[in-house]
Amino acid sequence: MKILVTGGAGYIGSHTCVKLLNEGYDIVVIDNLVNSNEKAIDRIKELSGKDFPFYAFDVCDGDRLEEVFKEHSIDCVIHFAGLKAVGESVSKPLEYYSNNLISTITLCRVMARNQVKRFIFSSSATVYKPGSPMPVNETADLGCTNPYGWTKYMCEQILRDVVHANPDWSAVLLRYFNPIGAHESGMIGEDPAGIPNNLVPYITQTALGRLEKLHVYGDDYDTHDGTGVRDYIHVQDLAKGHVDAVNYSLKHTGCEEINLGTGIGYSVLDIVKAFERVNQVPVPYVIDPRRPGDVATVYADAGKAKNLLGWQAEKNLDDMCRDSWRWQKQNPNGYHS
Ligand code: NAD
Ligand code: WQD
């Protein structure tokens, strides 16, 4: 069984590659390294003890994609490749729409020409309309507040339409909540460029002393301590969810949207306190105003993943905090360390 992984050098992709290899799948990876480092590919090989073909090019390049499909007999595609920074998408909407939509459309075209009919897509909880009742399930109304979110919304619709027109296709649209943590070895993890936008990389870099203090965006939300509540999920649990989605797509046709979350909401201060307790390291912080676009609470109804995929998150918040910190400590400058 050979899986094409686009964006396999990235944060979630690299963990999924290791899991796929450990489970006995063959993989082929394409990543143009626009937000990652080739060292991640070396580490995937080291961790798994297995070799695989890696191609450094843009998935929007249909001709090169066609060559890869001709060279390898691909059974299923996992499409992680995409730009993902919410704020940047507001200032560079065309880059986001071009990259995220054209990569998805190009992949579908090349798959169709090569009789490959299984597609696992990296979607996001960000497709849910703000204000949806929590826990949010897959039937909730959709609607986004930024171009990044709309690219996920549109790619989902494209895939639903492709599957509708080709009933022998299988597409699994995985809506991730807030991925954090790292591989237990500390060899692969999240390596954001510049100052992190997301909470946990900001915390780990603050604990390390690279950043002075965490800015907590608002303590006046209607939550148990006033700070924003999210459904944080260990990246290793997410990786396992992809293996389960591949197995599901081998046995089913049709298109399914599936939440990958724990179903548990933690506040910003819950995360800070757990991180300090588990790792015995201080995280200085200040309370700042709310970040525009943020909502009080988001967490998943993870029931569909359990029913359809037999998947549920196994790691807890302490695991997430410990593993995020191990990765950061061992790699103070990420893959540039
Ligand atoms: P990441 O940036 O670490 O990984 C994405 C990878 O895709 C990078 O290695 C990048 O170099 C590559 N890439 C981007 N555009 C490409 C292109 N056109 N051709 C080839 N390679 C390209 O991000 P991640 O956190 O691992 O996220 C993976 C996917 O999951 C993304 O699609 C993201 O939108 C989605 N997602 C992420 C989160 C999150 O919080 N991390 C949450 C929900 C959904
Ligand atoms: C989490 C909480 C912040 C940083 C984003 C995307 C979403 C998805 C996951 C891709 C919030 C607070 C954060 C900081 C803080 N990505 N915070 N100080 O916003 O839930 O989701 O990543 O699909 O689309 O929007 O994640 O990690 O940025 O924030 O107080 O320096 O931490 O206000 O309550 P978010 P996040």
Short mmCIF file of C-alpha atoms and ligand atoms in Angstrom, two decimals:
data_model
loop_
_atom_site.label_atom_id
_atom_site.label_comp_id
_atom_site.label_asym_id
_atom_site.label_seq_id
_atom_site.Cartn_x
_atom_site.Cartn_y
_atom_site.Cartn_z
CA MET A 1 0.00 0.00 0.00
CA LYS A 2 1.62 3.25 -1.15
CA ILE A 3 0.51 6.62 0.20
CA LEU A 4 1.45 9.95 -1.37
CA VAL A 5 1.93 12.48 1.43
CA THR A 6 2.00 16.12 0.34
CA GLY A 7 3.40 18.52 2.94
CA GLY A 8 5.13 15.57 4.62
CA ALA A 9 8.04 17.68 5.88
CA GLY A 10 5.65 19.86 7.90
CA TYR A 11 4.51 19.58 11.49
CA ILE A 12 1.55 17.19 11.20
CA GLY A 13 2.81 15.56 8.01
CA SER A 14 6.15 14.50 9.50
CA HIS A 15 4.47 12.79 12.47
CA THR A 16 2.02 11.06 10.15
CA CYS A 17 4.84 9.85 7.89
CA VAL A 18 6.57 8.17 10.85
CA LYS A 19 3.31 6.54 11.91
CA LEU A 20 2.54 5.32 8.38
CA LEU A 21 6.03 3.84 7.99
CA ASN A 22 5.82 2.16 11.40
CA GLU A 23 2.47 0.64 10.40
CA GLY A 24 4.04 -0.88 7.28
CA TYR A 25 2.82 1.54 4.60
CA ASP A 26 5.12 2.73 1.84
CA ILE A 27 5.17 6.48 1.39
CA VAL A 28 6.19 9.02 -1.22
CA VAL A 29 6.57 12.59 0.04
CA ILE A 30 6.26 15.88 -1.84
CA ASP A 31 6.98 19.18 -0.07
CA ASN A 32 8.33 22.44 -1.51
CA LEU A 33 9.77 23.31 1.95
CA VAL A 34 8.08 26.73 1.93
CA ASN A 35 7.33 26.28 5.63
CA SER A 36 9.58 23.38 6.60
CA ASN A 37 13.09 21.98 6.53
CA GLU A 38 14.52 18.97 4.75
CA LYS A 39 16.02 17.87 8.07
CA ALA A 40 12.52 16.74 9.01
CA ILE A 41 12.71 14.23 6.15
CA ASP A 42 16.05 12.91 7.46
CA ARG A 43 14.57 12.57 10.94
CA ILE A 44 11.51 10.70 9.67
CA LYS A 45 13.91 8.23 8.05
CA GLU A 46 16.01 7.99 11.20
CA LEU A 47 13.00 7.48 13.48
CA SER A 48 11.35 4.87 11.31
CA GLY A 49 14.53 3.19 10.08
CA LYS A 50 13.03 3.29 6.58
CA ASP A 51 13.84 5.05 3.35
CA PHE A 52 11.33 6.62 0.94
CA PRO A 53 11.32 8.92 -2.09
CA PHE A 54 11.17 12.66 -1.33
CA TYR A 55 10.45 15.29 -4.00
CA ALA A 56 10.97 19.00 -3.29
CA PHE A 57 8.51 20.80 -5.56
CA ASP A 58 5.22 22.68 -5.52
CA VAL A 59 2.11 20.47 -5.63
CA CYS A 60 0.51 23.08 -7.92
CA ASP A 61 2.96 21.88 -10.62
CA GLY A 62 0.77 19.37 -12.44
CA ASP A 63 3.49 18.15 -14.81
CA ARG A 64 5.86 17.16 -12.03
CA LEU A 65 2.97 15.65 -10.08
CA GLU A 66 2.07 13.57 -13.13
CA GLU A 67 5.65 12.24 -13.26
CA VAL A 68 5.45 11.13 -9.63
CA PHE A 69 2.16 9.33 -10.27
CA LYS A 70 3.67 7.64 -13.33
CA GLU A 71 6.75 6.57 -11.37
CA HIS A 72 4.87 5.19 -8.35
CA SER A 73 1.71 3.19 -8.04
CA ILE A 74 -0.16 5.41 -5.54
CA ASP A 75 -3.15 3.98 -3.65
CA CYS A 76 -4.15 7.00 -1.57
CA VAL A 77 -3.21 10.67 -1.15
CA ILE A 78 -2.94 12.55 2.15
CA HIS A 79 -2.87 16.25 1.32
CA PHE A 80 -1.25 18.26 4.13
CA ALA A 81 0.46 20.79 1.85
CA GLY A 82 -0.97 24.23 2.36
CA LEU A 83 -0.33 27.65 3.84
CA LYS A 84 -1.82 27.93 7.32
CA ALA A 85 -1.15 31.28 9.01
CA VAL A 86 -4.48 32.99 9.66
CA GLY A 87 -3.06 36.53 10.02
CA GLU A 88 -0.85 36.23 6.95
CA SER A 89 -3.83 35.02 4.93
CA VAL A 90 -5.59 38.33 5.65
CA SER A 91 -2.70 40.35 4.21
CA LYS A 92 -1.88 37.91 1.38
CA PRO A 93 -5.24 36.43 0.36
CA LEU A 94 -4.25 35.60 -3.21
CA GLU A 95 -1.24 33.58 -2.08
CA TYR A 96 -3.50 31.55 0.17
CA TYR A 97 -6.29 31.04 -2.34
CA SER A 98 -3.79 30.16 -5.10
CA ASN A 99 -1.68 27.78 -3.10
CA ASN A 100 -4.38 25.98 -1.16
CA LEU A 101 -7.00 25.72 -3.91
CA ILE A 102 -4.76 25.10 -6.91
CA SER A 103 -2.76 22.40 -5.06
CA THR A 104 -5.99 20.59 -4.20
CA ILE A 105 -7.50 20.92 -7.69
CA THR A 106 -4.25 19.89 -9.39
CA LEU A 107 -3.96 16.83 -7.18
CA CYS A 108 -7.54 15.80 -7.98
CA ARG A 109 -6.93 16.17 -11.73
CA VAL A 110 -3.74 14.13 -11.67
CA MET A 111 -5.35 11.52 -9.42
CA ALA A 112 -8.28 11.19 -11.82
CA ARG A 113 -5.94 10.73 -14.80
CA ASN A 114 -4.08 8.01 -12.89
CA GLN A 115 -7.11 6.20 -11.45
CA VAL A 116 -6.27 7.12 -7.84
CA LYS A 117 -9.50 7.60 -5.92
CA ARG A 118 -8.73 8.01 -2.23
CA PHE A 119 -8.12 11.46 -0.78
CA ILE A 120 -7.49 12.39 2.86
CA PHE A 121 -7.69 16.16 3.31
CA SER A 122 -6.35 18.40 6.10
CA SER A 123 -9.30 20.54 6.99
CA SER A 124 -9.78 22.55 10.14
CA ALA A 125 -12.23 23.37 12.90
CA THR A 126 -11.93 26.89 11.55
CA VAL A 127 -14.57 26.00 8.91
CA TYR A 128 -17.28 26.09 11.61
CA LYS A 129 -19.31 29.26 11.78
CA PRO A 130 -18.28 31.31 14.83
CA GLY A 131 -20.89 31.03 17.53
CA SER A 132 -21.75 27.39 16.76
CA PRO A 133 -23.01 25.51 19.82
CA MET A 134 -20.29 23.49 21.59
CA PRO A 135 -19.28 20.72 21.41
CA VAL A 136 -19.43 21.28 17.68
CA ASN A 137 -20.34 18.32 15.46
CA GLU A 138 -19.90 17.84 11.74
CA THR A 139 -23.43 18.95 10.87
CA ALA A 140 -22.96 22.45 12.33
CA ASP A 141 -23.21 25.47 10.04
CA LEU A 142 -20.05 26.46 8.22
CA GLY A 143 -18.63 29.94 7.72
CA CYS A 144 -15.23 31.56 8.12
CA THR A 145 -13.73 34.87 9.16
CA ASN A 146 -10.46 34.90 7.21
CA PRO A 147 -9.06 33.80 3.81
CA TYR A 148 -7.22 30.82 5.30
CA GLY A 149 -10.48 29.46 6.69
CA TRP A 150 -12.25 30.05 3.39
CA THR A 151 -9.57 28.06 1.53
CA LYS A 152 -10.38 25.06 3.74
CA TYR A 153 -14.10 25.64 3.30
CA MET A 154 -13.70 25.83 -0.49
CA CYS A 155 -11.40 22.81 -0.74
CA GLU A 156 -13.94 20.82 1.25
CA GLN A 157 -16.66 21.83 -1.20
CA ILE A 158 -14.47 20.99 -4.20
CA LEU A 159 -13.84 17.52 -2.77
CA ARG A 160 -17.53 16.97 -1.98
CA ASP A 161 -18.35 17.88 -5.59
CA VAL A 162 -15.60 15.66 -7.03
CA VAL A 163 -16.86 12.70 -5.00
CA HIS A 164 -20.45 13.48 -5.97
CA ALA A 165 -19.45 13.36 -9.64
CA ASN A 166 -17.30 10.24 -9.10
CA PRO A 167 -19.13 7.96 -6.66
CA ASP A 168 -16.28 5.45 -6.71
CA TRP A 169 -14.00 7.99 -4.99
CA SER A 170 -13.45 8.22 -1.24
CA ALA A 171 -12.62 11.53 0.45
CA VAL A 172 -12.14 12.00 4.19
CA LEU A 173 -12.12 15.63 5.27
CA LEU A 174 -10.40 15.70 8.64
CA ARG A 175 -11.23 18.79 10.68
CA TYR A 176 -8.39 19.20 13.16
CA PHE A 177 -8.87 21.22 16.31
CA ASN A 178 -5.68 22.59 17.97
CA PRO A 179 -2.71 20.28 17.31
CA ILE A 180 0.13 20.52 19.84
CA GLY A 181 2.81 18.18 21.24
CA ALA A 182 5.56 16.39 19.39
CA HIS A 183 7.00 12.93 18.82
CA GLU A 184 8.09 11.34 22.14
CA SER A 185 11.70 11.20 20.90
CA GLY A 186 11.90 14.99 20.69
CA MET A 187 13.33 14.59 17.17
CA ILE A 188 10.43 16.05 15.20
CA GLY A 189 8.03 18.80 16.23
CA GLU A 190 6.54 22.14 15.32
CA ASP A 191 9.05 24.67 13.98
CA PRO A 192 7.26 27.92 13.22
CA ALA A 193 9.09 30.57 11.22
CA GLY A 194 9.52 33.86 13.10
CA ILE A 195 7.46 34.74 16.15
CA PRO A 196 4.85 32.03 16.74
CA ASN A 197 1.19 32.85 16.22
CA ASN A 198 -0.07 29.80 18.09
CA LEU A 199 -0.21 29.43 21.83
CA VAL A 200 1.98 26.44 22.59
CA PRO A 201 5.01 27.36 20.43
CA TYR A 202 4.80 30.79 22.08
CA ILE A 203 4.80 29.13 25.51
CA THR A 204 7.75 26.83 24.73
CA GLN A 205 9.83 29.72 23.35
CA THR A 206 8.97 31.81 26.41
CA ALA A 207 9.96 28.97 28.75
CA LEU A 208 13.23 28.74 26.84
CA GLY A 209 13.88 32.49 27.27
CA ARG A 210 13.76 33.24 23.53
CA LEU A 211 10.63 35.32 24.16
CA GLU A 212 10.22 37.49 27.23
CA LYS A 213 6.66 36.65 28.21
CA LEU A 214 3.45 35.17 26.93
CA HIS A 215 0.70 37.61 25.98
CA VAL A 216 -2.60 36.09 27.06
CA TYR A 217 -5.23 37.45 24.69
CA GLY A 218 -8.09 38.41 26.97
CA ASP A 219 -9.26 37.26 30.41
CA ASP A 220 -12.83 38.52 30.11
CA TYR A 221 -14.36 35.70 28.06
CA ASP A 222 -17.32 33.79 29.39
CA THR A 223 -15.17 30.77 30.39
CA HIS A 224 -14.17 29.27 33.76
CA ASP A 225 -11.18 31.62 34.18
CA GLY A 226 -11.95 34.25 31.52
CA THR A 227 -9.34 33.05 29.01
CA GLY A 228 -10.10 31.37 25.67
CA VAL A 229 -10.94 27.66 25.66
CA ARG A 230 -9.78 25.30 22.87
CA ASP A 231 -9.63 21.59 22.13
CA TYR A 232 -5.89 20.80 22.11
CA ILE A 233 -4.97 17.50 20.53
CA HIS A 234 -1.64 15.65 20.57
CA VAL A 235 -0.08 15.52 17.10
CA GLN A 236 0.62 11.81 17.61
CA ASP A 237 -3.10 11.20 18.10
CA LEU A 238 -3.73 13.18 14.91
CA ALA A 239 -1.16 11.08 13.06
CA LYS A 240 -2.96 7.92 14.16
CA GLY A 241 -6.23 9.45 12.94
CA HIS A 242 -4.74 9.69 9.45
CA VAL A 243 -3.75 6.04 9.42
CA ASP A 244 -7.31 5.17 10.47
CA ALA A 245 -8.70 7.46 7.75
CA VAL A 246 -6.55 5.72 5.13
CA ASN A 247 -7.89 2.34 6.29
CA TYR A 248 -11.43 3.69 6.20
CA SER A 249 -10.97 5.01 2.65
CA LEU A 250 -9.82 1.57 1.50
CA LYS A 251 -13.19 0.11 2.47
CA HIS A 252 -15.61 2.97 1.74
CA THR A 253 -16.56 5.33 -1.02
CA GLY A 254 -18.19 8.73 -0.55
CA CYS A 255 -17.16 11.89 1.27
CA GLU A 256 -17.09 12.27 5.04
CA GLU A 257 -16.23 15.26 7.20
CA ILE A 258 -14.74 14.11 10.51
CA ASN A 259 -13.63 16.10 13.56
CA LEU A 260 -10.30 15.15 15.09
CA GLY A 261 -10.34 16.56 18.59
CA THR A 262 -10.40 15.25 22.16
CA GLY A 263 -13.78 16.69 23.09
CA ILE A 264 -12.17 18.47 26.04
CA GLY A 265 -11.70 22.23 26.26
CA TYR A 266 -8.79 23.81 28.13
CA SER A 267 -8.27 27.50 28.73
CA VAL A 268 -5.07 29.42 28.02
CA LEU A 269 -4.30 29.52 31.73
CA ASP A 270 -5.03 25.78 32.10
CA ILE A 271 -2.33 25.20 29.48
CA VAL A 272 0.14 27.57 31.13
CA LYS A 273 -0.35 25.97 34.55
CA ALA A 274 -0.13 22.40 33.23
CA PHE A 275 3.00 23.28 31.27
CA GLU A 276 4.67 24.81 34.36
CA ARG A 277 3.69 21.90 36.61
CA VAL A 278 4.64 19.08 34.23
CA ASN A 279 7.93 20.59 33.11
CA GLN A 280 8.88 22.46 36.28
CA VAL A 281 9.67 25.60 34.31
CA PRO A 282 8.13 29.06 34.71
CA VAL A 283 6.11 30.72 31.93
CA PRO A 284 5.88 34.45 32.64
CA TYR A 285 2.77 36.03 31.16
CA VAL A 286 0.75 39.24 30.98
CA ILE A 287 -2.92 39.69 30.22
CA ASP A 288 -3.47 41.63 26.98
CA PRO A 289 -6.64 42.64 25.16
CA ARG A 290 -8.54 40.04 23.15
CA ARG A 291 -7.09 39.09 19.75
CA PRO A 292 -9.46 40.18 16.96
CA GLY A 293 -11.31 37.24 15.44
CA ASP A 294 -10.97 34.97 18.50
CA VAL A 295 -14.01 33.36 20.08
CA ALA A 296 -14.45 32.27 23.70
CA THR A 297 -14.76 28.51 23.34
CA VAL A 298 -14.20 25.85 20.68
CA TYR A 299 -14.19 22.11 21.31
CA ALA A 300 -15.15 19.05 19.32
CA ASP A 301 -17.84 16.48 19.40
CA ALA A 302 -15.47 13.62 18.53
CA GLY A 303 -18.19 10.96 18.29
CA LYS A 304 -18.15 10.56 14.51
CA ALA A 305 -14.41 9.77 14.46
CA LYS A 306 -15.03 7.04 17.02
CA ASN A 307 -18.02 5.61 15.13
CA LEU A 308 -16.59 5.69 11.62
CA LEU A 309 -12.84 5.37 12.14
CA GLY A 310 -12.72 3.67 15.54
CA TRP A 311 -10.42 6.53 16.53
CA GLN A 312 -10.22 8.50 19.73
CA ALA A 313 -7.51 10.63 21.30
CA GLU A 314 -5.40 8.74 23.82
CA LYS A 315 -2.94 11.33 25.04
CA ASN A 316 -3.72 13.84 27.77
CA LEU A 317 -2.72 17.42 28.44
CA ASP A 318 0.32 16.41 30.52
CA ASP A 319 1.61 14.32 27.58
CA MET A 320 1.09 17.27 25.24
CA CYS A 321 2.95 19.69 27.53
CA ARG A 322 5.81 17.28 28.22
CA ASP A 323 6.34 16.39 24.57
CA SER A 324 6.11 19.98 23.31
CA TRP A 325 8.77 20.99 25.82
CA ARG A 326 11.08 18.04 25.09
CA TRP A 327 11.09 18.95 21.39
CA GLN A 328 11.75 22.65 22.11
CA LYS A 329 14.49 21.95 24.67
CA GLN A 330 16.29 19.48 22.40
CA ASN A 331 15.91 21.82 19.41
CA PRO A 332 16.06 25.38 20.76
CA ASN A 333 16.13 26.75 17.22
CA GLY A 334 13.92 24.09 15.69
CA TYR A 335 15.49 22.31 12.73
CA HIS A 336 18.12 25.07 12.56
CA SER A 337 19.54 24.01 15.94
P1 NAD B 1 3.05 22.99 8.09
O1 NAD B 1 3.19 24.33 7.50
O2 NAD B 1 4.02 22.57 9.12
O3 NAD B 1 3.03 21.88 6.94
C1 NAD B 1 2.56 22.14 5.64
C2 NAD B 1 3.65 21.70 4.69
O4 NAD B 1 3.20 21.92 3.35
C3 NAD B 1 4.94 22.49 4.85
O5 NAD B 1 6.01 21.58 4.98
C4 NAD B 1 5.06 23.31 3.56
O6 NAD B 1 6.41 23.47 3.18
C5 NAD B 1 4.27 22.46 2.60
N1 NAD B 1 3.63 23.16 1.48
C6 NAD B 1 2.83 24.25 1.51
N2 NAD B 1 2.38 24.55 0.29
C7 NAD B 1 2.92 23.64 -0.56
C8 NAD B 1 2.82 23.40 -1.95
N3 NAD B 1 2.09 24.19 -2.74
N4 NAD B 1 3.51 22.37 -2.48
C9 NAD B 1 4.27 21.56 -1.71
N5 NAD B 1 4.38 21.73 -0.38
C10 NAD B 1 3.72 22.76 0.19
O7 NAD B 1 1.56 22.89 8.65
P2 NAD B 1 0.88 21.77 9.56
O8 NAD B 1 0.60 22.38 10.87
O9 NAD B 1 1.64 20.52 9.48
O10 NAD B 1 -0.49 21.64 8.80
C11 NAD B 1 -0.72 20.65 7.82
C12 NAD B 1 -2.08 20.89 7.20
O11 NAD B 1 -3.06 20.85 8.23
C13 NAD B 1 -2.23 22.26 6.52
O12 NAD B 1 -3.01 22.08 5.37
C14 NAD B 1 -2.97 23.07 7.56
O13 NAD B 1 -3.74 24.09 6.97
C15 NAD B 1 -3.85 22.02 8.21
N6 NAD B 1 -4.23 22.36 9.58
C16 NAD B 1 -3.28 22.69 10.49
C17 NAD B 1 -3.65 23.04 11.79
C18 NAD B 1 -2.63 23.49 12.79
O14 NAD B 1 -3.00 24.17 13.74
N7 NAD B 1 -1.36 23.11 12.66
C19 NAD B 1 -5.01 22.99 12.16
C20 NAD B 1 -5.95 22.62 11.20
C21 NAD B 1 -5.55 22.31 9.91
C1 WQD B 2 -5.30 29.33 21.09
C2 WQD B 2 -5.76 30.19 22.28
C3 WQD B 2 -5.79 32.54 21.81
C4 WQD B 2 -1.46 32.87 21.24
C5 WQD B 2 -5.60 28.58 15.16
C6 WQD B 2 -6.26 28.81 13.83
C7 WQD B 2 -7.07 27.61 13.45
C8 WQD B 2 -6.24 26.32 13.52
C9 WQD B 2 -5.51 26.19 14.81
C10 WQD B 2 -5.39 25.85 11.33
C11 WQD B 2 -6.70 31.32 21.89
C12 WQD B 2 -4.75 32.22 22.86
C13 WQD B 2 -2.72 32.40 21.49
C14 WQD B 2 -0.87 33.77 22.17
C15 WQD B 2 -2.85 33.63 23.51
N1 WQD B 2 -5.23 26.30 12.51
N2 WQD B 2 -3.40 32.76 22.60
N3 WQD B 2 -1.59 34.11 23.27
O1 WQD B 2 -6.66 30.62 17.32
O2 WQD B 2 -7.58 28.51 18.41
O3 WQD B 2 -6.60 28.39 16.14
O4 WQD B 2 -4.78 27.40 15.08
O5 WQD B 2 -6.38 25.45 10.80
O6 WQD B 2 -7.53 27.84 12.16
O7 WQD B 2 -7.07 29.95 13.92
O8 WQD B 2 -5.11 28.75 18.05
O9 WQD B 2 -2.95 28.64 19.24
O10 WQD B 2 -3.54 30.75 18.01
O11 WQD B 2 -4.79 30.18 20.08
O12 WQD B 2 -3.45 33.97 24.53
O13 WQD B 2 0.27 34.23 21.98
O14 WQD B 2 -4.61 30.82 22.84
O15 WQD B 2 -6.43 33.75 22.07
O16 WQD B 2 -7.62 31.47 22.94
P1 WQD B 2 -6.58 29.18 17.53
P2 WQD B 2 -4.00 29.60 18.81
#
